[in-house]
PDB file of C-alpha atoms in Angstrom:
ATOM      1  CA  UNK X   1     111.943  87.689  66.065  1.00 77.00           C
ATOM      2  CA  UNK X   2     114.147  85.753  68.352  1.00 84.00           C
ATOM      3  CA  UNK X   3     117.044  87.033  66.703  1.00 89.00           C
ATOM      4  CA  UNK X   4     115.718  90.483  67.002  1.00 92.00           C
ATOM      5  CA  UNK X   5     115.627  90.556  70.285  1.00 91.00           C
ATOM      6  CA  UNK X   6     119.366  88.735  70.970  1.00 91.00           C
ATOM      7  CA  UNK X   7     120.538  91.368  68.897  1.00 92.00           C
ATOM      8  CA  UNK X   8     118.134  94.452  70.891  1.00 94.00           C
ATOM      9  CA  UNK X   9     120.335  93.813  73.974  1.00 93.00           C
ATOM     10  CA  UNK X  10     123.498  95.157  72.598  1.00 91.00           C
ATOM     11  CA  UNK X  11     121.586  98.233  70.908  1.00 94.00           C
ATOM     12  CA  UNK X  12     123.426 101.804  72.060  1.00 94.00           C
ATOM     13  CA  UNK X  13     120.489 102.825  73.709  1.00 96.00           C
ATOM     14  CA  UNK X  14     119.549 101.292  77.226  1.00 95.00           C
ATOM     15  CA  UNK X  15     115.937 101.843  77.150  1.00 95.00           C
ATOM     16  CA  UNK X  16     116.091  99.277  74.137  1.00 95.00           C
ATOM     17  CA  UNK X  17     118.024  96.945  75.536  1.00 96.00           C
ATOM     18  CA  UNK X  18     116.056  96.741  78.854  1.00 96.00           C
ATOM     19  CA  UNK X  19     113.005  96.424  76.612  1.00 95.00           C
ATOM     20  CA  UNK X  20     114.985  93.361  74.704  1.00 95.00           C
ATOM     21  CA  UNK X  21     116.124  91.744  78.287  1.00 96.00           C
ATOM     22  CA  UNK X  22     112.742  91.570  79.285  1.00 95.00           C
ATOM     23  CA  UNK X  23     111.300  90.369  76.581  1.00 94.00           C
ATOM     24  CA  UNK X  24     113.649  87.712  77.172  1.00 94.00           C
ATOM     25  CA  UNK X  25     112.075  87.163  79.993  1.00 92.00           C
ATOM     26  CA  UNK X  26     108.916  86.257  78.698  1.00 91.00           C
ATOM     27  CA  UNK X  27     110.479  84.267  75.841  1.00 89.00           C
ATOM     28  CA  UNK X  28     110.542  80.133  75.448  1.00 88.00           C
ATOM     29  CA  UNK X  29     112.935  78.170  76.725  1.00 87.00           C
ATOM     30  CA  UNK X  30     114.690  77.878  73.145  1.00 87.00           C
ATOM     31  CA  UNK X  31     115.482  82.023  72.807  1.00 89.00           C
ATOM     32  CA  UNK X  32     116.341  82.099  77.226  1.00 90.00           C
ATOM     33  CA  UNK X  33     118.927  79.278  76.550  1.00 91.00           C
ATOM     34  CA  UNK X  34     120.423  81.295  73.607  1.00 91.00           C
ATOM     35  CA  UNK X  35     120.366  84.160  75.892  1.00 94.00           C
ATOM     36  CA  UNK X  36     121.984  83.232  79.079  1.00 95.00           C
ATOM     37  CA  UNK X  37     125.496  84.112  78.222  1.00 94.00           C
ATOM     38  CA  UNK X  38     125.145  87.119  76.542  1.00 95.00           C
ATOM     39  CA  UNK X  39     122.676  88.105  79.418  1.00 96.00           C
ATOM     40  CA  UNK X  40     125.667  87.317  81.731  1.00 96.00           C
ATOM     41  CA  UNK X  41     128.284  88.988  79.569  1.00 96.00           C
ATOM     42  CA  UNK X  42     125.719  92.274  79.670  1.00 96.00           C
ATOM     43  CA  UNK X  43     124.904  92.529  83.407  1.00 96.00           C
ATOM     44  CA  UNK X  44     128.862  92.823  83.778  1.00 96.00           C
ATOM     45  CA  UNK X  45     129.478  95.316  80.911  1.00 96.00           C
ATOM     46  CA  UNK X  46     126.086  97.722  81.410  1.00 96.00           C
ATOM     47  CA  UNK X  47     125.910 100.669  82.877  1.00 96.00           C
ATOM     48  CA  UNK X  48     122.799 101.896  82.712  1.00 97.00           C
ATOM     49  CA  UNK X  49     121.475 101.092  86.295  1.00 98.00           C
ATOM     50  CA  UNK X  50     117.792 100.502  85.436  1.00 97.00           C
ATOM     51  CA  UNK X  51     118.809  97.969  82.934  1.00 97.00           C
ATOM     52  CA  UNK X  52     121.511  96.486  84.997  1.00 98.00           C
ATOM     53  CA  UNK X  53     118.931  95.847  87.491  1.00 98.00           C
ATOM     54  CA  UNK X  54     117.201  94.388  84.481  1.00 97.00           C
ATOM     55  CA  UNK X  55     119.045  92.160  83.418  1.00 98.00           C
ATOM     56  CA  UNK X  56     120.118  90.878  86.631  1.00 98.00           C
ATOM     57  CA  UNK X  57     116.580  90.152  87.169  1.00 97.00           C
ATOM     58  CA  UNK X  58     116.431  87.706  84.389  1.00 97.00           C
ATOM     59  CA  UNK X  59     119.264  86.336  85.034  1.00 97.00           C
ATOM     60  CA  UNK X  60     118.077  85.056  88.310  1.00 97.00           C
ATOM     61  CA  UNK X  61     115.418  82.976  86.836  1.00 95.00           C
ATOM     62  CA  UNK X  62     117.591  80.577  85.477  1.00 96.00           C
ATOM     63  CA  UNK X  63     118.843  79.971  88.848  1.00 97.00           C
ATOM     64  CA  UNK X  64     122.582  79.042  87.678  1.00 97.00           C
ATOM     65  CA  UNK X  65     125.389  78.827  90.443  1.00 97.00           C
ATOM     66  CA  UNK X  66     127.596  79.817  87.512  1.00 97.00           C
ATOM     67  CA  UNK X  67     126.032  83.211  87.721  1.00 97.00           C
ATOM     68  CA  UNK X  68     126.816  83.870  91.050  1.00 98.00           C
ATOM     69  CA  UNK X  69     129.972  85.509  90.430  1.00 98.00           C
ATOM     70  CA  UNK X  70     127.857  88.065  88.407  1.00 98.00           C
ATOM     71  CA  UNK X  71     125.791  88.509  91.411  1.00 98.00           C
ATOM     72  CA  UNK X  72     128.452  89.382  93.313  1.00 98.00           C
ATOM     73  CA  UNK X  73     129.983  91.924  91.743  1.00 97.00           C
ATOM     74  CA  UNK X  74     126.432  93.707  91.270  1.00 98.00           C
ATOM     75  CA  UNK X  75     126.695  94.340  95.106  1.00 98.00           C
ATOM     76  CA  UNK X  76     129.451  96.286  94.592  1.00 97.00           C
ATOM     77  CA  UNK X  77     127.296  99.171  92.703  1.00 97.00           C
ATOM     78  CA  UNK X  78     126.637 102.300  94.231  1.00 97.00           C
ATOM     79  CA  UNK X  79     122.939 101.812  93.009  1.00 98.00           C
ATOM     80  CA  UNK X  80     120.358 100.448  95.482  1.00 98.00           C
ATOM     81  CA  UNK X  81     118.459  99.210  92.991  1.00 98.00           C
ATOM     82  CA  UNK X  82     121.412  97.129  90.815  1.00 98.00           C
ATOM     83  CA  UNK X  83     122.373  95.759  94.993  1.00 98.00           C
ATOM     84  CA  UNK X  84     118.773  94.673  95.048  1.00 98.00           C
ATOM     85  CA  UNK X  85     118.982  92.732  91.840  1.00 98.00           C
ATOM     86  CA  UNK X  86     122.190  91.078  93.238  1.00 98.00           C
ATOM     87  CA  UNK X  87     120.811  89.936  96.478  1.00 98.00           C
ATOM     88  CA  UNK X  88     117.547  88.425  94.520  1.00 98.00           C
ATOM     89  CA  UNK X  89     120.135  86.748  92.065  1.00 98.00           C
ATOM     90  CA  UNK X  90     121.948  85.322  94.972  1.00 98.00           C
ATOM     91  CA  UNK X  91     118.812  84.174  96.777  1.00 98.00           C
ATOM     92  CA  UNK X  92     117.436  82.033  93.813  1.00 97.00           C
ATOM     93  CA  UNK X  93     120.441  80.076  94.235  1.00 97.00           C
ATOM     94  CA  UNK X  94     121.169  79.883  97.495  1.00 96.00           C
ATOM     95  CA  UNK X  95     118.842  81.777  99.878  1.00 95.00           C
ATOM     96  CA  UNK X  96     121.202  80.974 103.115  1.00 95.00           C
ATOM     97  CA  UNK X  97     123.698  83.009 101.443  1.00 97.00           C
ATOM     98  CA  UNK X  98     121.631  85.621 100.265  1.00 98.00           C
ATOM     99  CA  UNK X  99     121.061  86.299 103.901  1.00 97.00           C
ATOM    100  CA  UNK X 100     124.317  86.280 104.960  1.00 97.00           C
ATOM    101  CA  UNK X 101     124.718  88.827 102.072  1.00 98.00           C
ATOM    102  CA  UNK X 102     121.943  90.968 103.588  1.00 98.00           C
ATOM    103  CA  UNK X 103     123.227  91.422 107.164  1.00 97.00           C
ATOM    104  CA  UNK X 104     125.884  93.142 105.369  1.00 97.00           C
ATOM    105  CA  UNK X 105     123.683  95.865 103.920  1.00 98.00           C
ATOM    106  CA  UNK X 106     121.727  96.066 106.776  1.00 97.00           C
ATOM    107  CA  UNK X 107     123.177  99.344 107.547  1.00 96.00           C
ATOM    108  CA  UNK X 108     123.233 101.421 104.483  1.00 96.00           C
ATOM    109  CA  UNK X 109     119.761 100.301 102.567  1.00 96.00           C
ATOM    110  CA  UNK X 110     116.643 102.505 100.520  1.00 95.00           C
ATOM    111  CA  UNK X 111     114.487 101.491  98.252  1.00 95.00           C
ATOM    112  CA  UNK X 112     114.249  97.751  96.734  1.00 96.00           C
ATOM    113  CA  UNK X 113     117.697  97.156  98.842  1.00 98.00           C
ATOM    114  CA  UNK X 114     115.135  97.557 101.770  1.00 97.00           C
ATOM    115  CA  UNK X 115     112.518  95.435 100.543  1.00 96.00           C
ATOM    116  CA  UNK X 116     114.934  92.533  99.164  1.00 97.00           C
ATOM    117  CA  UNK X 117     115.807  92.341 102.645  1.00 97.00           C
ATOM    118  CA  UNK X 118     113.041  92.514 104.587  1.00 96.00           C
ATOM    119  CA  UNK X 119     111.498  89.713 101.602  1.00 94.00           C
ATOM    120  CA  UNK X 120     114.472  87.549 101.971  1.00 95.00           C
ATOM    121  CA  UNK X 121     114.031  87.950 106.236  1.00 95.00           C
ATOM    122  CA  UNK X 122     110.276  86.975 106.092  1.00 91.00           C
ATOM    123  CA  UNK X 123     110.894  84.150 103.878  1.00 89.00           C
ATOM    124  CA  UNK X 124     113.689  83.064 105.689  1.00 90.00           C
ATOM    125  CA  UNK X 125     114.865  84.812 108.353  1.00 89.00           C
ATOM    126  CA  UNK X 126     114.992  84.045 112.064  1.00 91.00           C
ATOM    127  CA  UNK X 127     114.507  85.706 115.643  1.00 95.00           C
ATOM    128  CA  UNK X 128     118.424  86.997 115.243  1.00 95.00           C
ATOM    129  CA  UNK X 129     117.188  89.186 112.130  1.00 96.00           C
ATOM    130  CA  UNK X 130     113.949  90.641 113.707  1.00 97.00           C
ATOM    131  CA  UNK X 131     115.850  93.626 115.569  1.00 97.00           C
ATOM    132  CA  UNK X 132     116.620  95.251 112.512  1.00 97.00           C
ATOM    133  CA  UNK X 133     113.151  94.663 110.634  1.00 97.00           C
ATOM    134  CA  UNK X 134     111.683  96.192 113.475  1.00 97.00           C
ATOM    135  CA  UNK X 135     114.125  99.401 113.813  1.00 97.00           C
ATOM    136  CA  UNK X 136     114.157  99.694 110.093  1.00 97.00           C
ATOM    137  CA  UNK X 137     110.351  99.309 109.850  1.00 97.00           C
ATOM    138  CA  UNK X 138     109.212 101.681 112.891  1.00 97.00           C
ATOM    139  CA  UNK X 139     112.292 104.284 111.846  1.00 96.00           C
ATOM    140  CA  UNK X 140     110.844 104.486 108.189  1.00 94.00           C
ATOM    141  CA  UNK X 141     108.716 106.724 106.411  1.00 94.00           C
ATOM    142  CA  UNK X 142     104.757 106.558 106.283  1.00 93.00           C
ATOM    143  CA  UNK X 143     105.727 105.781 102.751  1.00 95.00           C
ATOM    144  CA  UNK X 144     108.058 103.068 103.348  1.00 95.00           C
ATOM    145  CA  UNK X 145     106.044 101.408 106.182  1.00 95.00           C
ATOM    146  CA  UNK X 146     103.243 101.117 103.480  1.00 95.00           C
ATOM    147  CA  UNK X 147     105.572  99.145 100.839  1.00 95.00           C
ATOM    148  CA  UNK X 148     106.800  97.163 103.833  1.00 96.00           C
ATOM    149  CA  UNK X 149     103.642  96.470 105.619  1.00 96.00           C
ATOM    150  CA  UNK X 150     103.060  92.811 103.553  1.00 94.00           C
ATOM    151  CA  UNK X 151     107.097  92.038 103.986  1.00 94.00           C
ATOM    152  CA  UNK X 152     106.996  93.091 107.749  1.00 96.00           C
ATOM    153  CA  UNK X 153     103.642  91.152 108.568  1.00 95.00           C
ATOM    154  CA  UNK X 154     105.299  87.857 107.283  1.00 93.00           C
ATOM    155  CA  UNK X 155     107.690  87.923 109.486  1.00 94.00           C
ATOM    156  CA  UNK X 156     105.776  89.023 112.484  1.00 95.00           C
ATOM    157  CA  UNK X 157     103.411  85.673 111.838  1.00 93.00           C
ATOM    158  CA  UNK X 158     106.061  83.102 111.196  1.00 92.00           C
ATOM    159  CA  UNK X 159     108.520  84.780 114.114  1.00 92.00           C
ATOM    160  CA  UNK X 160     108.642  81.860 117.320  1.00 92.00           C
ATOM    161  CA  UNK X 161     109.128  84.694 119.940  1.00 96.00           C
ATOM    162  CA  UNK X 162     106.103  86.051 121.873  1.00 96.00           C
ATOM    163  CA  UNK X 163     107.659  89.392 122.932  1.00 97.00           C
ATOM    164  CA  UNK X 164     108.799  89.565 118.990  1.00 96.00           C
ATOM    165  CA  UNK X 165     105.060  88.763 118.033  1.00 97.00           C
ATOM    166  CA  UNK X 166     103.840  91.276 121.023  1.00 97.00           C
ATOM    167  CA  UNK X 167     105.900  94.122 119.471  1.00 97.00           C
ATOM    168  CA  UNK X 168     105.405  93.587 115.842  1.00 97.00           C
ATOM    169  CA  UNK X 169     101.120  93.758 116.584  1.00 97.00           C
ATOM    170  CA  UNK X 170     101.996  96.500 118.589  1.00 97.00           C
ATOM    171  CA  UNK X 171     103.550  98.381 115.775  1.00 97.00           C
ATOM    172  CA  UNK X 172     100.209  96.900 113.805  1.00 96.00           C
ATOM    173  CA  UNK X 173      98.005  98.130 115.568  1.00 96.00           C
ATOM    174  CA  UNK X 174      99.389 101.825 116.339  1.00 95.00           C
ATOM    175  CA  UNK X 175      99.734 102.330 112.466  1.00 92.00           C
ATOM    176  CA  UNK X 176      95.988 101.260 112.348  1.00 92.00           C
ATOM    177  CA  UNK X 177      94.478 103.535 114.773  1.00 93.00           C
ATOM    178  CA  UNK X 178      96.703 106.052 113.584  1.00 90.00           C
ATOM    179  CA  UNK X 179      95.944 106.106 109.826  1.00 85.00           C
TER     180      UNK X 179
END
């Protein structure tokens, strides 16, 4: 089976070879060893941006510096979702430059771009990133406050700032009398 799925992720069709890379994911050590290469040599080569993103995924559990370069050049997509799967990649190898990374995207974000950042902010972030979690949180959507509520409440709990803290309840508790 191993050599099933090595082969599944340079099948013609995507949906099978996003299948393939994450079944890799869930694999032994033994098959994810065999796989890290041609898992690097894919996320540069794929274009399918679902299984880009997929791949880049996996990739970022082994948590190589030799894959940063891969990383990088994800950020360059045009898909949100691809970016996302960059950032993460960069983070699980060195989170201080994965936020460096974000401030750059902090002004042209949707989606799982959005909520890498805010994630890698509440994990790691400081008073210096809380303006834009709080613009970008009180300027989205009902729908993206929702998906953002767990990221945005980390970093209103571990934030040092009172008037930071103040503002991030207030937001709290306006969206809880509201809805």
């Amino acid at each position: 089976a191993p050599k099933v799925i090595l082969a599944a992720i340079n099948d013609k069709f995507p949906g099978l070879r996003k299948e393939a890379v994450m079944l890799i994911g869930k694999s032994d050590s033994i098959v994810k060893a065999k796989a890290e290469s041609k898992l690097a040599a894919l996320a540069q080569t794929e274009t399918n941006n679902q299984t880009k993103a997929a791949v880049l995924q996996v990739l970022a559990r082994y948590k190589n510096v030799l894959n940063l370069p891969v990383f990088y050049s994800s950020l360059k997509s045009e898909s949100y979702t691809v970016q996302a799967a960059g950032l993460f990649g960069i983070s699980q190898v060195d989170e201080q430059k994965a936020i460096e990374v974000a401030h750059t995207f902090e002004n042209d974000n949707e989606g799982e771009l959005t909520e890498a950042i805010f994630y890698l902010y509440g994990n790691k972030g400081d008073l210096k990133d809380w303006p834009y979690i709080y613009k970008r949180y009180t300027s989205g959507t009902l729908q993206e406050q929702i998906r953002l509520l767990n990221k945005f409440t980390t970093m209103v709990k571990k934030i040092n700032d009172s008037n930071a803290v103040r503002q991030g309840i207030g937001v709290l508790t306006d969206m809880g009398i509201k809805y």
